Amino acid sequence: MHSHDSRRLFLQGLASLAAVPLLAPACSRSQPPEGDGRSSAASTPGSASAAPAQGAPAAPAAKVKLALNWVPEPEFGGFYAARESGAFAKEGLDVEILGGGAGVPVVQMVAGGQVDFGLAGADEVLTARARGADVLPLFAVFQTSPQAIMTHASRGAKGIADVLKSGTLAIEPGLPYAAYLKKKYGFDKVKVVPYDGGVARFVADKDLSQQCFITAEPIAAKRKGSDPATFLVADEGFNPYVVVVITRAALWKENPERVRAFIRATREGWRAYLQDPSPANAVMAKLNTSMDAETFVAAAEAQRPLIETAEVKEKGLGVMTRERWETLAKQLVDLGVLEKVPPIDELLVAAL
């Protein structure tokens, strides 16, 4: 399991995105986040792309960088699977995966050309574009947001509305989903306290509820003997795509085939990960020693229905719709996050 205190800092970083100049250098780090020292070409020497056609010289693999917005965990499993299975190499790509963490400005890194691809939430993408960032969404891993409210099953709540009728709620109120819940239900009947990133206080206090990712904190709470019941914010009507692959518009214009190749390989990688997450989990476990093998398995299973929805089974992994983006943009305008709905067709010009 990742450090929940770090997750808290990460979420706070998202809440403060508007305060950071979008196209400014990544001043929080002197260098972009380091990769794991491996690349897709190096990891698959026997892949199909390594062997040139008879009589033709081998084309050098295109070196590209992918910046994660968190440390290696199952939510990124498909990208590691694409590398380990040779999917990236088959498309002629030598992909370096850069681990993320608290405060890593992925959107700015993509917009500024420090990396070719990055991962972000759909609300971040819309906010960034509203502020002039040169970014485009390509592929949405999570069709259902894993953001949720966790309470104790013993309280008997049937949904978030019940949770907000009493007790204490640990939440970061500056985040869009929190503002959405506050506007929909009000927080006047619940005591709001800062979210501390862990589950110790939750385990000790039966009247405490808290924000969570259903792939993280509930698993930790159960392993500590607690009885968490979780309710997805998506079920309340606020459901941004999460783990969205983004690139800069300039790259799409200059080399659309490279972008298409990256997404084809990403889709293949996620198919492989959903079929068998163990190879990629083993690689990520070496890079993220704070999460044990049992938690890797539990998190991969918990996220599966959020990725492989009925729409995905019909239209394919990574699908995005104009309607979903437009709905989210209107919600962000209603919450005061955006001034106006951006041109959605321009936003989705590279959606594959």
mmCIF file of C-alpha atoms in Angstrom:
data_model
loop_
_atom_site.group_PDB
_atom_site.id
_atom_site.type_symbol
_atom_site.label_atom_id
_atom_site.label_comp_id
_atom_site.label_asym_id
_atom_site.label_seq_id
_atom_site.Cartn_x
_atom_site.Cartn_y
_atom_site.Cartn_z
ATOM 1 C CA MET A 1 0.000 0.000 0.000
ATOM 2 C CA HIS A 2 1.279 3.422 -0.808
ATOM 3 C CA SER A 3 1.876 6.007 1.888
ATOM 4 C CA HIS A 4 -1.483 7.527 2.685
ATOM 5 C CA ASP A 5 0.198 10.657 3.949
ATOM 6 C CA SER A 6 1.767 11.027 0.525
ATOM 7 C CA ARG A 7 -1.634 10.474 -1.081
ATOM 8 C CA ARG A 8 -2.960 13.306 1.058
ATOM 9 C CA LEU A 9 -0.184 15.590 -0.127
ATOM 10 C CA PHE A 10 -0.876 14.526 -3.687
ATOM 11 C CA LEU A 11 -4.546 15.394 -3.416
ATOM 12 C CA GLN A 12 -3.684 18.712 -1.860
ATOM 13 C CA GLY A 13 -1.408 19.315 -4.805
ATOM 14 C CA LEU A 14 -4.298 18.766 -7.182
ATOM 15 C CA ALA A 15 -6.452 21.172 -5.226
ATOM 16 C CA SER A 16 -3.794 23.847 -5.542
ATOM 17 C CA LEU A 17 -3.264 23.334 -9.282
ATOM 18 C CA ALA A 18 -4.955 26.611 -10.100
ATOM 19 C CA ALA A 19 -2.341 28.442 -8.051
ATOM 20 C CA VAL A 20 0.528 27.074 -10.136
ATOM 21 C CA PRO A 21 1.341 28.752 -13.468
ATOM 22 C CA LEU A 22 0.472 26.017 -15.955
ATOM 23 C CA LEU A 23 3.316 26.636 -18.331
ATOM 24 C CA ALA A 24 5.912 27.446 -15.704
ATOM 25 C CA PRO A 25 8.939 25.188 -15.273
ATOM 26 C CA ALA A 26 8.558 22.289 -12.846
ATOM 27 C CA CYS A 27 10.157 24.260 -10.031
ATOM 28 C CA SER A 28 9.187 21.685 -7.401
ATOM 29 C CA ARG A 29 11.901 19.417 -8.804
ATOM 30 C CA SER A 30 15.230 20.301 -10.308
ATOM 31 C CA GLN A 31 14.806 17.376 -12.701
ATOM 32 C CA PRO A 32 11.786 15.444 -13.992
ATOM 33 C CA PRO A 33 10.986 12.315 -11.925
ATOM 34 C CA GLU A 34 13.450 9.549 -12.578
ATOM 35 C CA GLY A 35 12.416 6.441 -14.432
ATOM 36 C CA ASP A 36 13.122 2.908 -13.316
ATOM 37 C CA GLY A 37 16.173 2.562 -15.498
ATOM 38 C CA ARG A 38 14.414 0.397 -18.035
ATOM 39 C CA SER A 39 12.688 0.943 -21.329
ATOM 40 C CA SER A 40 10.319 -1.075 -23.461
ATOM 41 C CA ALA A 41 12.924 -1.812 -26.110
ATOM 42 C CA ALA A 42 15.474 -2.952 -23.544
ATOM 43 C CA SER A 43 12.973 -5.121 -21.697
ATOM 44 C CA THR A 44 11.865 -7.066 -24.757
ATOM 45 C CA PRO A 45 14.931 -7.968 -26.820
ATOM 46 C CA GLY A 46 13.099 -10.862 -28.395
ATOM 47 C CA SER A 47 10.035 -8.920 -29.453
ATOM 48 C CA ALA A 48 8.804 -8.795 -33.018
ATOM 49 C CA SER A 49 9.991 -5.235 -33.456
ATOM 50 C CA ALA A 50 13.560 -6.248 -32.649
ATOM 51 C CA ALA A 51 13.781 -8.293 -35.845
ATOM 52 C CA PRO A 52 13.809 -6.254 -39.062
ATOM 53 C CA ALA A 53 12.135 -7.449 -42.223
ATOM 54 C CA GLN A 54 14.443 -9.502 -44.438
ATOM 55 C CA GLY A 55 16.708 -7.260 -46.448
ATOM 56 C CA ALA A 56 15.687 -4.127 -44.553
ATOM 57 C CA PRO A 57 17.686 -2.347 -41.867
ATOM 58 C CA ALA A 58 16.168 -2.219 -38.397
ATOM 59 C CA ALA A 59 14.403 1.076 -37.757
ATOM 60 C CA PRO A 60 15.528 2.604 -34.471
ATOM 61 C CA ALA A 61 12.827 2.640 -31.812
ATOM 62 C CA ALA A 62 11.424 6.066 -31.040
ATOM 63 C CA LYS A 63 12.327 7.083 -27.494
ATOM 64 C CA VAL A 64 9.360 8.514 -25.600
ATOM 65 C CA LYS A 65 8.676 9.329 -21.971
ATOM 66 C CA LEU A 66 5.502 8.629 -19.991
ATOM 67 C CA ALA A 67 5.054 10.475 -16.688
ATOM 68 C CA LEU A 68 2.880 8.811 -14.048
ATOM 69 C CA ASN A 69 1.043 11.033 -11.576
ATOM 70 C CA TRP A 70 1.715 8.637 -8.709
ATOM 71 C CA VAL A 71 4.041 5.820 -7.702
ATOM 72 C CA PRO A 72 3.839 2.450 -9.512
ATOM 73 C CA GLU A 73 0.558 0.810 -8.475
ATOM 74 C CA PRO A 74 -2.146 -1.296 -10.154
ATOM 75 C CA GLU A 75 -3.856 1.837 -11.503
ATOM 76 C CA PHE A 76 -0.903 2.019 -13.917
ATOM 77 C CA GLY A 77 -0.595 -1.715 -14.489
ATOM 78 C CA GLY A 78 -1.504 -1.641 -18.165
ATOM 79 C CA PHE A 79 1.405 0.643 -19.009
ATOM 80 C CA TYR A 80 3.904 -1.666 -17.363
ATOM 81 C CA ALA A 81 2.200 -4.622 -19.039
ATOM 82 C CA ALA A 82 2.568 -2.891 -22.414
ATOM 83 C CA ARG A 83 6.284 -2.594 -21.782
ATOM 84 C CA GLU A 84 6.813 -6.073 -20.338
ATOM 85 C CA SER A 85 4.743 -7.838 -23.020
ATOM 86 C CA GLY A 86 6.526 -6.074 -25.868
ATOM 87 C CA ALA A 87 3.453 -4.114 -26.986
ATOM 88 C CA PHE A 88 5.362 -0.826 -26.975
ATOM 89 C CA ALA A 89 8.349 -2.357 -28.747
ATOM 90 C CA LYS A 90 6.087 -3.922 -31.376
ATOM 91 C CA GLU A 91 4.904 -0.403 -32.216
ATOM 92 C CA GLY A 92 8.482 0.808 -32.542
ATOM 93 C CA LEU A 93 8.483 2.649 -29.228
ATOM 94 C CA ASP A 94 11.170 2.690 -26.558
ATOM 95 C CA VAL A 95 9.132 3.900 -23.577
ATOM 96 C CA GLU A 96 10.632 5.194 -20.349
ATOM 97 C CA ILE A 97 8.080 5.229 -17.528
ATOM 98 C CA LEU A 98 8.714 7.982 -14.989
ATOM 99 C CA GLY A 99 7.313 7.365 -11.521
ATOM 100 C CA GLY A 100 5.334 10.220 -9.980
ATOM 101 C CA GLY A 101 4.596 11.386 -6.485
ATOM 102 C CA ALA A 102 3.357 14.287 -4.416
ATOM 103 C CA GLY A 103 3.628 17.588 -6.247
ATOM 104 C CA VAL A 104 4.943 16.235 -9.567
ATOM 105 C CA PRO A 105 3.403 18.618 -12.168
ATOM 106 C CA VAL A 106 2.582 16.089 -14.884
ATOM 107 C CA VAL A 107 0.290 18.396 -16.876
ATOM 108 C CA GLN A 108 2.933 21.109 -16.977
ATOM 109 C CA MET A 109 5.599 18.583 -17.951
ATOM 110 C CA VAL A 110 3.520 17.401 -20.911
ATOM 111 C CA ALA A 111 2.531 20.908 -21.980
ATOM 112 C CA GLY A 112 6.128 22.087 -21.759
ATOM 113 C CA GLY A 113 7.503 19.157 -23.764
ATOM 114 C CA GLN A 114 9.538 17.622 -20.926
ATOM 115 C CA VAL A 115 7.711 14.341 -21.526
ATOM 116 C CA ASP A 116 5.724 13.033 -24.493
ATOM 117 C CA PHE A 117 2.814 11.553 -22.556
ATOM 118 C CA GLY A 118 1.445 11.870 -19.051
ATOM 119 C CA LEU A 119 -1.468 10.843 -16.856
ATOM 120 C CA ALA A 120 -4.044 13.170 -15.324
ATOM 121 C CA GLY A 121 -7.665 13.404 -14.246
ATOM 122 C CA ALA A 122 -10.248 14.738 -16.693
ATOM 123 C CA ASP A 123 -11.000 17.714 -14.428
ATOM 124 C CA GLU A 124 -7.286 18.591 -14.423
ATOM 125 C CA VAL A 125 -7.228 18.434 -18.222
ATOM 126 C CA LEU A 126 -10.163 20.812 -18.552
ATOM 127 C CA THR A 127 -8.706 23.214 -15.995
ATOM 128 C CA ALA A 128 -5.336 23.140 -17.703
ATOM 129 C CA ARG A 129 -6.752 23.857 -21.145
ATOM 130 C CA ALA A 130 -8.811 26.715 -19.760
ATOM 131 C CA ARG A 131 -5.520 28.245 -18.631
ATOM 132 C CA GLY A 132 -3.881 27.811 -22.002
ATOM 133 C CA ALA A 133 -2.030 24.514 -21.601
ATOM 134 C CA ASP A 134 -1.190 22.687 -24.826
ATOM 135 C CA VAL A 135 -2.619 19.297 -23.790
ATOM 136 C CA LEU A 136 -5.055 16.836 -25.324
ATOM 137 C CA PRO A 137 -6.704 13.720 -23.818
ATOM 138 C CA LEU A 138 -6.196 10.453 -25.688
ATOM 139 C CA PHE A 139 -7.305 7.445 -23.637
ATOM 140 C CA ALA A 140 -9.214 7.082 -20.353
ATOM 141 C CA VAL A 141 -8.237 4.093 -18.225
ATOM 142 C CA PHE A 142 -10.790 4.524 -15.432
ATOM 143 C CA GLN A 143 -14.283 4.912 -16.819
ATOM 144 C CA THR A 144 -15.636 5.174 -13.280
ATOM 145 C CA SER A 145 -13.757 7.383 -10.841
ATOM 146 C CA PRO A 146 -12.390 5.463 -7.840
ATOM 147 C CA GLN A 147 -13.014 8.464 -5.571
ATOM 148 C CA ALA A 148 -15.382 7.484 -2.775
ATOM 149 C CA ILE A 149 -16.543 8.178 0.748
ATOM 150 C CA MET A 150 -15.727 5.466 3.272
ATOM 151 C CA THR A 151 -17.769 4.975 6.424
ATOM 152 C CA HIS A 152 -18.313 2.195 8.938
ATOM 153 C CA ALA A 153 -20.768 -0.487 7.877
ATOM 154 C CA SER A 154 -22.104 -0.511 11.435
ATOM 155 C CA ARG A 155 -23.597 2.938 10.838
ATOM 156 C CA GLY A 156 -26.040 1.443 8.344
ATOM 157 C CA ALA A 157 -25.686 4.190 5.730
ATOM 158 C CA LYS A 158 -27.248 3.435 2.356
ATOM 159 C CA GLY A 159 -25.371 6.145 0.494
ATOM 160 C CA ILE A 160 -23.408 9.363 0.796
ATOM 161 C CA ALA A 161 -26.536 11.307 1.690
ATOM 162 C CA ASP A 162 -26.855 9.198 4.857
ATOM 163 C CA VAL A 163 -23.165 9.591 5.680
ATOM 164 C CA LEU A 164 -23.509 13.376 5.620
ATOM 165 C CA LYS A 165 -26.375 13.410 8.129
ATOM 166 C CA SER A 166 -24.158 12.967 11.197
ATOM 167 C CA GLY A 167 -20.716 12.194 12.532
ATOM 168 C CA THR A 168 -17.362 13.465 11.310
ATOM 169 C CA LEU A 169 -16.099 13.623 7.741
ATOM 170 C CA ALA A 170 -12.387 13.797 6.894
ATOM 171 C CA ILE A 171 -12.112 15.407 3.465
ATOM 172 C CA GLU A 172 -10.142 17.967 1.473
ATOM 173 C CA PRO A 173 -12.927 20.503 0.784
ATOM 174 C CA GLY A 174 -11.063 22.306 -1.999
ATOM 175 C CA LEU A 175 -11.276 19.410 -4.455
ATOM 176 C CA PRO A 176 -14.018 19.533 -7.142
ATOM 177 C CA TYR A 177 -15.768 16.341 -6.043
ATOM 178 C CA ALA A 178 -15.964 17.630 -2.458
ATOM 179 C CA ALA A 179 -17.426 20.914 -3.675
ATOM 180 C CA TYR A 180 -19.951 18.909 -5.695
ATOM 181 C CA LEU A 181 -21.054 16.887 -2.662
ATOM 182 C CA LYS A 182 -21.250 19.996 -0.503
ATOM 183 C CA LYS A 183 -23.431 21.754 -3.054
ATOM 184 C CA LYS A 184 -25.665 18.698 -3.503
ATOM 185 C CA TYR A 185 -26.161 17.741 0.139
ATOM 186 C CA GLY A 186 -24.594 20.392 2.336
ATOM 187 C CA PHE A 187 -22.051 19.737 5.061
ATOM 188 C CA ASP A 188 -24.021 21.474 7.821
ATOM 189 C CA LYS A 189 -24.976 18.241 9.637
ATOM 190 C CA VAL A 190 -21.504 16.717 9.656
ATOM 191 C CA LYS A 191 -18.303 17.895 11.297
ATOM 192 C CA VAL A 192 -15.704 18.404 8.562
ATOM 193 C CA VAL A 193 -12.062 17.812 9.514
ATOM 194 C CA PRO A 194 -8.882 17.648 7.407
ATOM 195 C CA TYR A 195 -8.113 14.384 5.656
ATOM 196 C CA ASP A 196 -4.814 13.100 7.079
ATOM 197 C CA GLY A 197 -4.078 10.507 4.428
ATOM 198 C CA GLY A 198 -4.231 7.450 6.683
ATOM 199 C CA VAL A 199 -6.790 5.049 8.120
ATOM 200 C CA ALA A 200 -5.703 4.888 11.784
ATOM 201 C CA ARG A 201 -8.188 7.521 12.870
ATOM 202 C CA PHE A 202 -10.938 5.818 10.861
ATOM 203 C CA VAL A 203 -10.241 2.458 12.481
ATOM 204 C CA ALA A 204 -10.333 4.012 15.952
ATOM 205 C CA ASP A 205 -13.441 6.207 15.520
ATOM 206 C CA LYS A 206 -16.743 4.575 14.549
ATOM 207 C CA ASP A 207 -18.292 7.986 13.885
ATOM 208 C CA LEU A 208 -15.597 9.039 11.410
ATOM 209 C CA SER A 209 -16.073 8.825 7.655
ATOM 210 C CA GLN A 210 -13.447 9.873 5.144
ATOM 211 C CA GLN A 211 -12.607 10.348 1.513
ATOM 212 C CA CYS A 212 -10.843 7.440 -0.157
ATOM 213 C CA PHE A 213 -9.957 5.672 -3.353
ATOM 214 C CA ILE A 214 -11.796 2.361 -3.266
ATOM 215 C CA THR A 215 -8.590 0.744 -4.516
ATOM 216 C CA ALA A 216 -6.596 1.945 -1.506
ATOM 217 C CA GLU A 217 -7.886 3.021 1.928
ATOM 218 C CA PRO A 218 -10.723 0.471 2.241
ATOM 219 C CA ILE A 219 -8.233 -2.337 1.630
ATOM 220 C CA ALA A 220 -5.951 -0.944 4.328
ATOM 221 C CA ALA A 221 -8.838 -0.508 6.772
ATOM 222 C CA LYS A 222 -10.032 -4.086 6.276
ATOM 223 C CA ARG A 223 -6.542 -5.405 6.905
ATOM 224 C CA LYS A 224 -6.585 -3.541 10.220
ATOM 225 C CA GLY A 225 -9.818 -5.264 11.226
ATOM 226 C CA SER A 226 -12.232 -2.427 10.405
ATOM 227 C CA ASP A 227 -15.586 -2.672 8.625
ATOM 228 C CA PRO A 228 -15.492 -0.098 5.792
ATOM 229 C CA ALA A 229 -18.495 0.528 3.591
ATOM 230 C CA THR A 230 -17.721 2.622 0.515
ATOM 231 C CA PHE A 231 -19.882 4.794 -1.713
ATOM 232 C CA LEU A 232 -18.593 6.041 -5.044
ATOM 233 C CA VAL A 233 -18.883 9.752 -5.768
ATOM 234 C CA ALA A 234 -19.533 8.703 -9.375
ATOM 235 C CA ASP A 235 -22.879 7.280 -8.273
ATOM 236 C CA GLU A 236 -23.840 10.782 -7.135
ATOM 237 C CA GLY A 237 -23.388 12.173 -10.642
ATOM 238 C CA PHE A 238 -19.797 13.475 -10.574
ATOM 239 C CA ASN A 239 -17.691 11.050 -12.563
ATOM 240 C CA PRO A 240 -14.591 12.423 -14.295
ATOM 241 C CA TYR A 241 -12.393 10.059 -16.235
ATOM 242 C CA VAL A 242 -9.309 9.142 -14.201
ATOM 243 C CA VAL A 243 -5.841 8.050 -15.358
ATOM 244 C CA VAL A 244 -6.295 9.844 -18.663
ATOM 245 C CA VAL A 245 -3.393 9.645 -21.107
ATOM 246 C CA ILE A 246 -2.525 13.124 -22.344
ATOM 247 C CA THR A 247 -0.083 14.539 -24.862
ATOM 248 C CA ARG A 248 0.639 18.021 -26.126
ATOM 249 C CA ALA A 249 -1.281 19.218 -29.161
ATOM 250 C CA ALA A 250 1.998 20.045 -30.880
ATOM 251 C CA LEU A 251 3.113 16.396 -30.795
ATOM 252 C CA TRP A 252 -0.232 15.267 -32.202
ATOM 253 C CA LYS A 253 0.160 17.726 -35.096
ATOM 254 C CA GLU A 254 3.819 16.863 -35.729
ATOM 255 C CA ASN A 255 3.666 13.086 -35.361
ATOM 256 C CA PRO A 256 0.129 11.692 -35.140
ATOM 257 C CA GLU A 257 1.308 8.178 -35.981
ATOM 258 C CA ARG A 258 3.556 8.082 -32.945
ATOM 259 C CA VAL A 259 0.602 9.090 -30.782
ATOM 260 C CA ARG A 260 -1.593 6.440 -32.392
ATOM 261 C CA ALA A 261 1.115 3.828 -31.900
ATOM 262 C CA PHE A 262 1.407 4.685 -28.212
ATOM 263 C CA ILE A 263 -2.341 4.324 -27.699
ATOM 264 C CA ARG A 264 -2.527 1.060 -29.637
ATOM 265 C CA ALA A 265 0.188 -0.365 -27.405
ATOM 266 C CA THR A 266 -1.450 1.048 -24.289
ATOM 267 C CA ARG A 267 -4.737 -0.613 -25.169
ATOM 268 C CA GLU A 268 -2.952 -3.925 -25.734
ATOM 269 C CA GLY A 269 -1.134 -3.530 -22.434
ATOM 270 C CA TRP A 270 -4.332 -2.974 -20.512
ATOM 271 C CA ARG A 271 -5.915 -6.017 -22.150
ATOM 272 C CA ALA A 272 -2.943 -8.047 -20.971
ATOM 273 C CA TYR A 273 -3.057 -6.597 -17.453
ATOM 274 C CA LEU A 274 -6.769 -7.263 -17.037
ATOM 275 C CA GLN A 275 -6.233 -10.835 -18.209
ATOM 276 C CA ASP A 276 -3.277 -11.458 -15.891
ATOM 277 C CA PRO A 277 -1.912 -8.658 -13.685
ATOM 278 C CA SER A 278 0.799 -10.753 -12.024
ATOM 279 C CA PRO A 279 3.739 -10.060 -14.415
ATOM 280 C CA ALA A 280 3.315 -6.288 -14.281
ATOM 281 C CA ASN A 281 2.573 -6.401 -10.547
ATOM 282 C CA ALA A 282 5.876 -8.171 -9.976
ATOM 283 C CA VAL A 283 7.724 -5.404 -11.812
ATOM 284 C CA MET A 284 5.879 -2.615 -10.003
ATOM 285 C CA ALA A 285 6.404 -4.295 -6.625
ATOM 286 C CA LYS A 286 10.159 -3.934 -7.066
ATOM 287 C CA LEU A 287 9.699 -0.217 -7.745
ATOM 288 C CA ASN A 288 7.152 0.365 -4.972
ATOM 289 C CA THR A 289 8.261 -1.652 -1.958
ATOM 290 C CA SER A 290 5.731 0.087 0.323
ATOM 291 C CA MET A 291 2.940 -2.041 -1.208
ATOM 292 C CA ASP A 292 2.965 -5.765 -0.513
ATOM 293 C CA ALA A 293 1.978 -8.503 -2.949
ATOM 294 C CA GLU A 294 -1.383 -9.132 -1.303
ATOM 295 C CA THR A 295 -2.360 -5.487 -1.670
ATOM 296 C CA PHE A 296 -1.271 -5.424 -5.316
ATOM 297 C CA VAL A 297 -3.643 -8.319 -5.967
ATOM 298 C CA ALA A 298 -6.510 -6.744 -4.002
ATOM 299 C CA ALA A 299 -6.139 -3.340 -5.650
ATOM 300 C CA ALA A 300 -6.002 -4.844 -9.145
ATOM 301 C CA GLU A 301 -9.213 -6.734 -8.461
ATOM 302 C CA ALA A 302 -10.953 -3.718 -6.902
ATOM 303 C CA GLN A 303 -10.247 -1.505 -9.904
ATOM 304 C CA ARG A 304 -11.301 -3.998 -12.577
ATOM 305 C CA PRO A 305 -15.026 -3.014 -12.697
ATOM 306 C CA LEU A 306 -14.049 0.661 -12.820
ATOM 307 C CA ILE A 307 -11.961 0.052 -15.943
ATOM 308 C CA GLU A 308 -13.829 -2.717 -17.710
ATOM 309 C CA THR A 309 -17.342 -1.267 -17.801
ATOM 310 C CA ALA A 310 -20.222 -2.316 -20.041
ATOM 311 C CA GLU A 311 -19.367 0.559 -22.393
ATOM 312 C CA VAL A 312 -15.747 -0.576 -22.572
ATOM 313 C CA LYS A 313 -16.816 -4.113 -23.396
ATOM 314 C CA GLU A 314 -18.869 -2.668 -26.259
ATOM 315 C CA LYS A 315 -16.539 0.079 -27.544
ATOM 316 C CA GLY A 316 -13.074 -0.857 -26.330
ATOM 317 C CA LEU A 317 -10.639 0.074 -23.582
ATOM 318 C CA GLY A 318 -9.921 3.760 -23.124
ATOM 319 C CA VAL A 319 -13.144 4.968 -24.741
ATOM 320 C CA MET A 320 -14.128 8.591 -24.150
ATOM 321 C CA THR A 321 -17.328 10.328 -25.205
ATOM 322 C CA ARG A 322 -18.093 13.913 -26.041
ATOM 323 C CA GLU A 323 -21.114 13.792 -23.735
ATOM 324 C CA ARG A 324 -19.057 12.803 -20.685
ATOM 325 C CA TRP A 325 -16.525 15.577 -21.257
ATOM 326 C CA GLU A 326 -19.236 18.163 -21.853
ATOM 327 C CA THR A 327 -21.133 17.108 -18.730
ATOM 328 C CA LEU A 328 -17.995 17.390 -16.616
ATOM 329 C CA ALA A 329 -17.139 20.801 -18.067
ATOM 330 C CA LYS A 330 -20.628 22.090 -17.261
ATOM 331 C CA GLN A 331 -20.302 20.767 -13.706
ATOM 332 C CA LEU A 332 -16.966 22.520 -13.268
ATOM 333 C CA VAL A 333 -18.508 25.756 -14.511
ATOM 334 C CA ASP A 334 -21.362 25.299 -12.044
ATOM 335 C CA LEU A 335 -18.840 24.781 -9.236
ATOM 336 C CA GLY A 336 -16.875 27.879 -10.231
ATOM 337 C CA VAL A 337 -13.790 25.920 -11.291
ATOM 338 C CA LEU A 338 -14.147 26.975 -14.946
ATOM 339 C CA GLU A 339 -15.507 30.236 -16.296
ATOM 340 C CA LYS A 340 -17.045 28.630 -19.371
ATOM 341 C CA VAL A 341 -17.304 25.319 -21.177
ATOM 342 C CA PRO A 342 -14.378 24.979 -23.609
ATOM 343 C CA PRO A 343 -14.900 23.811 -27.209
ATOM 344 C CA ILE A 344 -15.252 20.066 -26.639
ATOM 345 C CA ASP A 345 -14.625 19.095 -30.253
ATOM 346 C CA GLU A 346 -11.252 20.856 -30.131
ATOM 347 C CA LEU A 347 -10.472 19.045 -26.890
ATOM 348 C CA LEU A 348 -11.150 15.633 -28.421
ATOM 349 C CA VAL A 349 -9.438 16.187 -31.752
ATOM 350 C CA ALA A 350 -6.889 13.454 -30.987
ATOM 351 C CA ALA A 351 -9.181 11.065 -29.098
ATOM 352 C CA LEU A 352 -8.710 7.637 -30.583
#
